[in-house]
PDB file of C-alpha atoms and ligand atoms in Angstrom:
ATOM      1  CA  MET A   1      20.337 -20.721  -2.381  1.00 81.00           C
ATOM      2  CA  LYS A   2      17.474 -22.632  -3.973  1.00 93.00           C
ATOM      3  CA  LEU A   3      15.337 -20.290  -6.088  1.00 96.00           C
ATOM      4  CA  VAL A   4      11.563 -20.554  -5.749  1.00 97.00           C
ATOM      5  CA  ARG A   5      10.192 -22.595  -8.654  1.00 96.00           C
ATOM      6  CA  LEU A   6       7.988 -20.471 -10.914  1.00 98.00           C
ATOM      7  CA  PRO A   7       5.508 -21.730 -13.497  1.00 97.00           C
ATOM      8  CA  GLN A   8       6.364 -20.660 -17.068  1.00 97.00           C
ATOM      9  CA  ARG A   9       3.799 -17.817 -16.913  1.00 98.00           C
ATOM     10  CA  LEU A  10       5.430 -16.180 -13.877  1.00 98.00           C
ATOM     11  CA  LYS A  11       8.949 -16.960 -15.145  1.00 98.00           C
ATOM     12  CA  THR A  12       8.142 -15.048 -18.357  1.00 98.00           C
ATOM     13  CA  ILE A  13       6.866 -12.100 -16.293  1.00 98.00           C
ATOM     14  CA  SER A  14      10.020 -12.159 -14.136  1.00 98.00           C
ATOM     15  CA  GLU A  15      12.168 -11.815 -17.282  1.00 98.00           C
ATOM     16  CA  TYR A  16      10.759  -8.311 -17.772  1.00 98.00           C
ATOM     17  CA  ILE A  17      11.994  -7.205 -14.347  1.00 98.00           C
ATOM     18  CA  ASP A  18      15.445  -5.596 -14.199  1.00 98.00           C
ATOM     19  CA  TYR A  19      17.816  -6.137 -11.272  1.00 98.00           C
ATOM     20  CA  ASN A  20      17.204  -2.700  -9.743  1.00 98.00           C
ATOM     21  CA  ASP A  21      13.488  -2.413 -10.461  1.00 98.00           C
ATOM     22  CA  THR A  22      11.337  -1.550  -7.457  1.00 98.00           C
ATOM     23  CA  VAL A  23       8.199  -3.631  -7.704  1.00 98.00           C
ATOM     24  CA  ILE A  24       4.605  -3.966  -6.519  1.00 98.00           C
ATOM     25  CA  ASP A  25       2.938  -7.316  -7.204  1.00 98.00           C
ATOM     26  CA  VAL A  26      -0.813  -6.635  -7.091  1.00 98.00           C
ATOM     27  CA  GLY A  27      -2.966  -9.684  -6.259  1.00 98.00           C
ATOM     28  CA  THR A  28       0.053 -11.750  -5.286  1.00 98.00           C
ATOM     29  CA  ASP A  29      -1.835 -14.735  -3.763  1.00 98.00           C
ATOM     30  CA  HIS A  30       0.873 -17.400  -3.105  1.00 98.00           C
ATOM     31  CA  GLY A  31       3.601 -14.726  -3.373  1.00 98.00           C
ATOM     32  CA  LYS A  32       5.968 -16.815  -5.489  1.00 98.00           C
ATOM     33  CA  LEU A  33       6.855 -13.973  -7.839  1.00 98.00           C
ATOM     34  CA  PRO A  34       7.837 -11.379  -5.192  1.00 98.00           C
ATOM     35  CA  VAL A  35       9.798 -14.029  -3.287  1.00 98.00           C
ATOM     36  CA  TYR A  36      11.661 -14.973  -6.486  1.00 98.00           C
ATOM     37  CA  LEU A  37      12.374 -11.294  -7.245  1.00 98.00           C
ATOM     38  CA  ALA A  38      13.608 -10.751  -3.672  1.00 98.00           C
ATOM     39  CA  GLN A  39      15.900 -13.765  -4.058  1.00 98.00           C
ATOM     40  CA  ILE A  40      17.390 -12.288  -7.241  1.00 98.00           C
ATOM     41  CA  ASN A  41      17.989  -8.948  -5.480  1.00 98.00           C
ATOM     42  CA  PRO A  42      17.380  -8.998  -1.700  1.00 97.00           C
ATOM     43  CA  LYS A  43      17.968  -5.227  -1.552  1.00 97.00           C
ATOM     44  CA  ARG A  44      15.241  -4.249  -3.990  1.00 98.00           C
ATOM     45  CA  VAL A  45      12.153  -2.429  -2.689  1.00 98.00           C
ATOM     46  CA  ILE A  46       9.283  -4.854  -3.204  1.00 98.00           C
ATOM     47  CA  MET A  47       5.695  -5.014  -2.032  1.00 98.00           C
ATOM     48  CA  ALA A  48       3.201  -7.871  -2.282  1.00 98.00           C
ATOM     49  CA  THR A  49      -0.488  -6.952  -2.022  1.00 98.00           C
ATOM     50  CA  ASP A  50      -3.763  -8.784  -2.104  1.00 98.00           C
ATOM     51  CA  ILE A  51      -7.390  -7.948  -1.434  1.00 98.00           C
ATOM     52  CA  SER A  52      -7.656 -11.185   0.544  1.00 98.00           C
ATOM     53  CA  ALA A  53      -5.980 -11.455   3.953  1.00 98.00           C
ATOM     54  CA  ASN A  54      -5.809 -15.243   3.542  1.00 98.00           C
ATOM     55  CA  SER A  55      -3.989 -14.941   0.217  1.00 98.00           C
ATOM     56  CA  LEU A  56      -1.561 -12.451   1.698  1.00 98.00           C
ATOM     57  CA  LYS A  57      -0.932 -14.843   4.570  1.00 98.00           C
ATOM     58  CA  ALA A  58      -0.054 -17.521   1.998  1.00 98.00           C
ATOM     59  CA  ALA A  59       2.405 -15.062   0.437  1.00 98.00           C
ATOM     60  CA  PHE A  60       3.935 -14.357   3.852  1.00 98.00           C
ATOM     61  CA  LEU A  61       4.351 -18.112   4.442  1.00 98.00           C
ATOM     62  CA  THR A  62       6.124 -18.488   1.084  1.00 98.00           C
ATOM     63  CA  ALA A  63       8.477 -15.657   2.073  1.00 98.00           C
ATOM     64  CA  GLU A  64       9.004 -17.315   5.471  1.00 98.00           C
ATOM     65  CA  LYS A  65       9.979 -20.578   3.785  1.00 97.00           C
ATOM     66  CA  TYR A  66      12.775 -18.730   1.976  1.00 97.00           C
ATOM     67  CA  ALA A  67      13.693 -16.476   4.962  1.00 97.00           C
ATOM     68  CA  LEU A  68      12.662 -13.330   3.084  1.00 98.00           C
ATOM     69  CA  THR A  69       9.831 -11.894   5.199  1.00 98.00           C
ATOM     70  CA  LYS A  70      11.973  -8.845   6.042  1.00 98.00           C
ATOM     71  CA  ASN A  71      12.737  -8.139   2.388  1.00 98.00           C
ATOM     72  CA  ILE A  72       9.131  -7.785   1.225  1.00 98.00           C
ATOM     73  CA  ASP A  73       6.347  -5.443   2.401  1.00 98.00           C
ATOM     74  CA  PHE A  74       2.956  -7.135   2.650  1.00 98.00           C
ATOM     75  CA  LEU A  75      -0.275  -5.177   2.383  1.00 98.00           C
ATOM     76  CA  VAL A  76      -3.940  -6.165   2.294  1.00 98.00           C
ATOM     77  CA  THR A  77      -5.564  -3.693  -0.065  1.00 98.00           C
ATOM     78  CA  SER A  78      -7.700  -3.464  -3.172  1.00 98.00           C
ATOM     79  CA  GLY A  79      -5.655  -2.650  -6.255  1.00 98.00           C
ATOM     80  CA  LEU A  80      -3.194   0.144  -5.530  1.00 97.00           C
ATOM     81  CA  LYS A  81      -5.176   1.873  -2.775  1.00 97.00           C
ATOM     82  CA  ASN A  82      -3.106   3.306   0.119  1.00 94.00           C
ATOM     83  CA  ILE A  83       0.209   2.692  -1.666  1.00 96.00           C
ATOM     84  CA  ASP A  84       2.829   5.404  -2.187  1.00 95.00           C
ATOM     85  CA  LEU A  85       3.492   4.766  -5.862  1.00 95.00           C
ATOM     86  CA  SER A  86       6.489   7.090  -5.908  1.00 93.00           C
ATOM     87  CA  LEU A  87       8.485   4.302  -4.186  1.00 95.00           C
ATOM     88  CA  PHE A  88       8.125   1.906  -7.132  1.00 97.00           C
ATOM     89  CA  ASN A  89       8.948   1.979 -10.841  1.00 97.00           C
ATOM     90  CA  THR A  90       7.226  -1.298 -11.747  1.00 98.00           C
ATOM     91  CA  ILE A  91       3.720  -2.626 -11.247  1.00 98.00           C
ATOM     92  CA  ILE A  92       2.879  -6.272 -11.909  1.00 98.00           C
ATOM     93  CA  ILE A  93      -0.782  -7.293 -12.153  1.00 98.00           C
ATOM     94  CA  ALA A  94      -1.034 -10.950 -13.113  1.00 98.00           C
ATOM     95  CA  GLY A  95      -3.753 -13.552 -12.906  1.00 98.00           C
ATOM     96  CA  LEU A  96      -6.611 -11.052 -12.405  1.00 98.00           C
ATOM     97  CA  GLY A  97      -9.494 -10.511 -14.823  1.00 98.00           C
ATOM     98  CA  GLY A  98      -8.975  -7.891 -17.535  1.00 98.00           C
ATOM     99  CA  GLU A  99     -11.847  -5.772 -16.209  1.00 98.00           C
ATOM    100  CA  THR A 100     -10.370  -5.741 -12.702  1.00 98.00           C
ATOM    101  CA  ILE A 101      -6.995  -4.701 -14.140  1.00 98.00           C
ATOM    102  CA  VAL A 102      -8.728  -1.839 -15.991  1.00 98.00           C
ATOM    103  CA  GLU A 103     -10.383  -0.719 -12.726  1.00 98.00           C
ATOM    104  CA  ILE A 104      -7.050  -0.796 -10.882  1.00 98.00           C
ATOM    105  CA  LEU A 105      -5.222   1.173 -13.599  1.00 97.00           C
ATOM    106  CA  SER A 106      -8.057   3.713 -13.845  1.00 97.00           C
ATOM    107  CA  ASP A 107      -7.387   4.737 -10.229  1.00 94.00           C
ATOM    108  CA  ILE A 108      -3.767   5.793 -10.842  1.00 93.00           C
ATOM    109  CA  LYS A 109      -2.991   9.521 -10.938  1.00 89.00           C
ATOM    110  CA  TRP A 110      -0.354   9.345 -13.673  1.00 89.00           C
ATOM    111  CA  GLN A 111       0.883  12.937 -13.691  1.00 79.00           C
ATOM    112  CA  LYS A 112       1.579  12.821  -9.973  1.00 79.00           C
ATOM    113  CA  ASN A 113       3.227   9.414  -9.867  1.00 80.00           C
ATOM    114  CA  GLY A 114       5.842   9.501 -12.647  1.00 87.00           C
ATOM    115  CA  ARG A 115       6.746   6.902 -15.231  1.00 93.00           C
ATOM    116  CA  LYS A 116       6.011   3.253 -14.474  1.00 96.00           C
ATOM    117  CA  LYS A 117       6.721  -0.062 -16.106  1.00 98.00           C
ATOM    118  CA  LEU A 118       3.578  -2.214 -16.138  1.00 98.00           C
ATOM    119  CA  ILE A 119       3.612  -5.964 -16.624  1.00 98.00           C
ATOM    120  CA  LEU A 120       0.045  -7.135 -17.095  1.00 98.00           C
ATOM    121  CA  GLN A 121      -1.293 -10.651 -17.502  1.00 98.00           C
ATOM    122  CA  PRO A 122      -5.097 -10.727 -17.730  1.00 98.00           C
ATOM    123  CA  GLN A 123      -6.830 -13.986 -16.995  1.00 98.00           C
ATOM    124  CA  SER A 124      -9.872 -12.972 -19.057  1.00 98.00           C
ATOM    125  CA  LYS A 125     -11.237 -10.066 -21.160  1.00 98.00           C
ATOM    126  CA  THR A 126      -7.850  -9.461 -22.773  1.00 97.00           C
ATOM    127  CA  ASN A 127      -9.463  -7.486 -25.613  1.00 97.00           C
ATOM    128  CA  LYS A 128     -11.111  -5.120 -23.151  1.00 98.00           C
ATOM    129  CA  LEU A 129      -7.788  -4.465 -21.429  1.00 98.00           C
ATOM    130  CA  CYS A 130      -6.023  -3.917 -24.798  1.00 97.00           C
ATOM    131  CA  ARG A 131      -8.683  -1.423 -25.845  1.00 97.00           C
ATOM    132  CA  PHE A 132      -8.345   0.435 -22.529  1.00 98.00           C
ATOM    133  CA  LEU A 133      -4.536   0.624 -22.873  1.00 97.00           C
ATOM    134  CA  TYR A 134      -4.791   1.832 -26.462  1.00 96.00           C
ATOM    135  CA  ASN A 135      -7.528   4.406 -25.784  1.00 97.00           C
ATOM    136  CA  ASN A 136      -5.698   5.779 -22.748  1.00 96.00           C
ATOM    137  CA  HIS A 137      -2.322   6.205 -24.488  1.00 95.00           C
ATOM    138  CA  TYR A 138      -0.324   3.575 -22.629  1.00 97.00           C
ATOM    139  CA  ASN A 139       2.889   2.578 -24.414  1.00 96.00           C
ATOM    140  CA  ILE A 140       2.524  -1.060 -25.337  1.00 96.00           C
ATOM    141  CA  ILE A 141       6.119  -2.217 -25.743  1.00 97.00           C
ATOM    142  CA  ASP A 142       5.438  -5.857 -26.465  1.00 96.00           C
ATOM    143  CA  ILE A 143       2.830  -8.538 -26.020  1.00 97.00           C
ATOM    144  CA  LYS A 144       3.708 -12.213 -25.650  1.00 97.00           C
ATOM    145  CA  THR A 145       1.434 -15.192 -25.814  1.00 97.00           C
ATOM    146  CA  ILE A 146       2.832 -18.201 -24.015  1.00 97.00           C
ATOM    147  CA  LEU A 147       1.702 -21.740 -23.285  1.00 97.00           C
ATOM    148  CA  ASP A 148       1.857 -22.903 -19.685  1.00 97.00           C
ATOM    149  CA  ASN A 149       0.437 -26.269 -18.740  1.00 95.00           C
ATOM    150  CA  LYS A 150      -1.456 -26.381 -22.073  1.00 96.00           C
ATOM    151  CA  ARG A 151      -3.139 -23.041 -21.375  1.00 97.00           C
ATOM    152  CA  GLU A 152      -2.507 -19.852 -23.342  1.00 97.00           C
ATOM    153  CA  TYR A 153      -1.607 -16.661 -21.478  1.00 98.00           C
ATOM    154  CA  THR A 154      -1.086 -13.121 -22.752  1.00 98.00           C
ATOM    155  CA  ILE A 155       1.627 -11.040 -21.095  1.00 98.00           C
ATOM    156  CA  MET A 156       1.843  -7.319 -21.835  1.00 98.00           C
ATOM    157  CA  ASN A 157       4.884  -5.135 -21.248  1.00 98.00           C
ATOM    158  CA  CYS A 158       3.721  -1.511 -21.116  1.00 98.00           C
ATOM    159  CA  SER A 159       4.680   1.843 -19.680  1.00 97.00           C
ATOM    160  CA  LYS A 160       2.842   5.018 -18.769  1.00 96.00           C
ATOM    161  CA  GLY A 161       3.255   8.349 -17.066  1.00 89.00           C
ATOM    162  CA  GLY A 162       6.045  10.838 -16.499  1.00 76.00           C
TER     163      GLY A 162
HETATM  164  C1  SAM B   1      -5.495 -16.064  -9.567  1.00 55.04           C
HETATM  165  S1  SAM B   1      -4.716 -15.198  -8.277  1.00 55.04           S
HETATM  166  C2  SAM B   1      -3.239 -14.666  -9.119  1.00 55.04           C
HETATM  167  C3  SAM B   1      -2.033 -14.799  -8.236  1.00 55.04           C
HETATM  168  C4  SAM B   1      -0.708 -14.329  -8.860  1.00 55.04           C
HETATM  169  N1  SAM B   1      -0.729 -12.911  -9.154  1.00 55.04           N
HETATM  170  C5  SAM B   1      -0.406 -15.115 -10.105  1.00 55.04           C
HETATM  171  O1  SAM B   1      -0.456 -14.536 -11.188  1.00 55.04           O
HETATM  172  O2  SAM B   1      -0.106 -16.309  -9.982  1.00 55.04           O
HETATM  173  C6  SAM B   1      -5.642 -13.695  -8.146  1.00 55.04           C
HETATM  174  C7  SAM B   1      -5.410 -12.966  -6.824  1.00 55.04           C
HETATM  175  O3  SAM B   1      -5.840 -11.625  -6.992  1.00 55.04           O
HETATM  176  C8  SAM B   1      -6.491 -11.207  -5.818  1.00 55.04           C
HETATM  177  N2  SAM B   1      -7.354 -10.059  -6.173  1.00 55.04           N
HETATM  178  C9  SAM B   1      -8.540 -10.070  -6.840  1.00 55.04           C
HETATM  179  N3  SAM B   1      -8.992  -8.814  -7.004  1.00 55.04           N
HETATM  180  C10 SAM B   1      -8.074  -7.986  -6.442  1.00 55.04           C
HETATM  181  C11 SAM B   1      -7.971  -6.564  -6.283  1.00 55.04           C
HETATM  182  N4  SAM B   1      -8.907  -5.728  -6.745  1.00 55.04           N
HETATM  183  N5  SAM B   1      -6.893  -6.067  -5.638  1.00 55.04           N
HETATM  184  C12 SAM B   1      -5.939  -6.887  -5.158  1.00 55.04           C
HETATM  185  N6  SAM B   1      -5.975  -8.232  -5.271  1.00 55.04           N
HETATM  186  C13 SAM B   1      -7.029  -8.775  -5.918  1.00 55.04           C
HETATM  187  C14 SAM B   1      -7.222 -12.446  -5.325  1.00 55.04           C
HETATM  188  O4  SAM B   1      -7.507 -12.359  -3.935  1.00 55.04           O
HETATM  189  C15 SAM B   1      -6.202 -13.554  -5.671  1.00 55.04           C
HETATM  190  O5  SAM B   1      -5.351 -13.821  -4.584  1.00 55.04           O
END
């Protein structure tokens, strides 16, 4: 099986995901990351979401190309609205602005939803997101800065809840 080719940024994010992790990819767009994660473990519970129906369609087409449409749930929604978070232990939010990531995280009812792994990659306003995580007692496990196509990206491995 030919694995979907990920840019360095998404490859680095994928390295934080364990084989049995159950994953939501928020703002998936092209859907390469959930398709890759479904290739690694076709039995994992995985959902790809996007606020844009067109983006989600692109994700569906990527999954179709790799015959994985039945292995991934697709949902048009803003952030984590209308998602049963108890089904997932890992939330990926990559390529969205730091302020949008803060808004999405602010909506989560942590006590109710148990402990989650969060892999966050803000496209902007990284300081604002860091301050939010710090002030709201998220566990920041590590932060990596990587170069991909001559651009710097910050990837944060955090946890919260439970
Ligand atoms: C730059 S793309 C990132 C795609 C992919 N996550 C990545 O890192 O390569 C940003 C995507 O986030 C989606 N988006 C923006 N705001 C969102 C929100 N509040 N909830 C869900 N998706 C959102 C956009 O429609 C777009 O498809």
